[in-house]
Coordinates of C-alpha atoms in Angstrom, one line a residue:
M1345 CA 111.4 27.1 11.3
P1346 CA 109.8 30.1 9.6
R1347 CA 111.8 31.3 6.6
T1348 CA 112.3 34.8 5.2
A1349 CA 109.5 35.8 2.8
M1350 CA 108.7 39.0 1.0
V1351 CA 105.4 40.3 -0.3
K1352 CA 105.0 43.4 -2.4
I1353 CA 102.0 44.8 -4.2
D1354 CA 101.7 46.8 -7.3
P1355 CA 100.5 49.5 -7.6
K1356 CA 101.1 50.9 -4.1
D1357 CA 98.3 53.4 -4.6
Y1358 CA 95.0 51.8 -5.4
K1359 CA 91.3 52.2 -4.6
K1360 CA 88.4 49.9 -4.0
D1361 CA 87.8 47.3 -6.7
D1362 CA 91.2 47.9 -8.3
L1363 CA 93.3 44.8 -9.3
I1364 CA 96.4 44.6 -7.3
K1365 CA 99.4 42.5 -8.4
V1366 CA 100.8 40.6 -5.5
N1367 CA 104.5 39.4 -5.8
T1368 CA 105.9 37.0 -3.3
V1369 CA 109.2 35.3 -2.8
I1370 CA 110.3 32.9 -0.1
M1371 CA 113.8 31.8 0.7
H1372 CA 113.6 28.0 0.5
P1373 CA 116.1 25.5 -1.0
M1374 CA 113.4 23.4 -2.8
D1375 CA 115.5 20.3 -2.6
T1376 CA 114.1 17.5 -4.7
G1377 CA 115.8 14.6 -2.8
L1378 CA 117.5 13.6 -6.1
V1379 CA 120.8 15.6 -5.7
K1380 CA 123.9 14.3 -3.9
D1381 CA 125.9 16.4 -1.5
K1382 CA 129.3 17.0 -3.2
E1383 CA 131.4 16.3 -0.1
S1384 CA 129.6 13.4 1.5
G1385 CA 128.2 11.8 -1.7
K1386 CA 124.9 11.2 0.1
Y1387 CA 121.5 12.3 -1.2
I1388 CA 120.2 15.6 0.2
A1389 CA 116.9 14.9 1.8
A1390 CA 113.8 16.3 0.0
N1391 CA 112.8 19.7 1.4
H1392 CA 110.3 21.6 -0.7
I1393 CA 107.2 23.7 -0.4
T1394 CA 104.1 21.7 -0.9
D1395 CA 101.2 24.1 -0.3
V1396 CA 100.6 27.9 -0.5
E1397 CA 97.4 29.4 0.9
V1398 CA 96.2 32.9 0.4
Y1399 CA 93.6 34.5 2.7
Y1400 CA 92.0 37.9 2.2
G1401 CA 90.4 38.8 5.5
D1402 CA 88.9 35.6 6.8
E1403 CA 88.3 34.2 3.3
R1404 CA 90.7 31.7 1.6
I1405 CA 91.0 33.1 -1.9
T1406 CA 93.4 30.6 -3.5
T1407 CA 95.6 27.6 -2.8
M1408 CA 98.5 26.3 -4.8
K1409 CA 100.2 22.9 -4.8
L1410 CA 104.0 23.0 -5.4
S1411 CA 106.5 20.2 -5.8
G1412 CA 110.3 19.7 -5.8
S1413 CA 110.4 20.6 -9.5
V1414 CA 110.0 24.3 -8.6
S1415 CA 113.2 26.3 -8.4
A1416 CA 114.8 27.4 -5.2
N1417 CA 113.4 30.6 -3.6
P1418 CA 110.2 30.4 -5.6
F1419 CA 108.6 33.6 -6.9
I1420 CA 104.9 33.6 -7.1
S1421 CA 102.7 36.3 -8.5
F1422 CA 98.9 36.7 -8.6
Y1423 CA 96.2 39.3 -8.7
V1424 CA 93.7 40.3 -6.0
K1425 CA 90.7 42.6 -6.4
A1426 CA 90.8 45.1 -3.6
T1427 CA 87.2 44.9 -2.5
K1428 CA 87.7 45.7 1.2
T1429 CA 90.2 46.8 3.9
A1430 CA 91.5 43.6 5.3
P1431 CA 94.8 41.7 5.9
L1432 CA 96.2 39.6 3.0
K1433 CA 97.9 36.5 4.5
I1434 CA 100.1 34.1 2.6
I1435 CA 101.0 30.8 4.2
W1436 CA 103.8 28.5 2.8
K1437 CA 104.0 24.9 4.0
D1438 CA 106.8 22.5 3.2
N1439 CA 107.1 18.7 3.3
K1440 CA 109.0 18.8 6.6
G1441 CA 106.2 20.6 8.4
D1442 CA 107.7 24.0 8.4
V1443 CA 105.2 26.9 8.1
T1444 CA 105.9 30.5 7.1
E1445 CA 103.3 33.2 7.2
K1446 CA 103.5 36.8 5.9
V1447 CA 100.7 39.3 6.3
I1448 CA 100.3 42.7 4.6
D1449 CA 97.3 45.1 4.9
I1450 CA 95.1 46.0 2.0
N1451 CA 93.6 49.4 2.7
V1452 CA 91.0 50.7 0.3
G1453 CA 90.5 53.9 2.3

């Protein structure tokens, strides 16, 4: 089930070869599997993001490995050099097989 994800870039006005700061957040519980449900007393199954992939055009520009030790709704920030007009795609995958994608356009005019 895809989750809600947001991607924002800073600055919004940029030109070719500028560094763009990419801020992302995804709504995800990031359950470790070590916490008990208060009502049932049973452990809440592990459910956390394991991989994040970033593509700029057709090129994968970075990957990140995450674990259950990351807080809920993880915020990830990184920089991209705007070398071309192309889509920037971020893919989050979790340990239950859910995949969420978000695409924004990088336009260097």
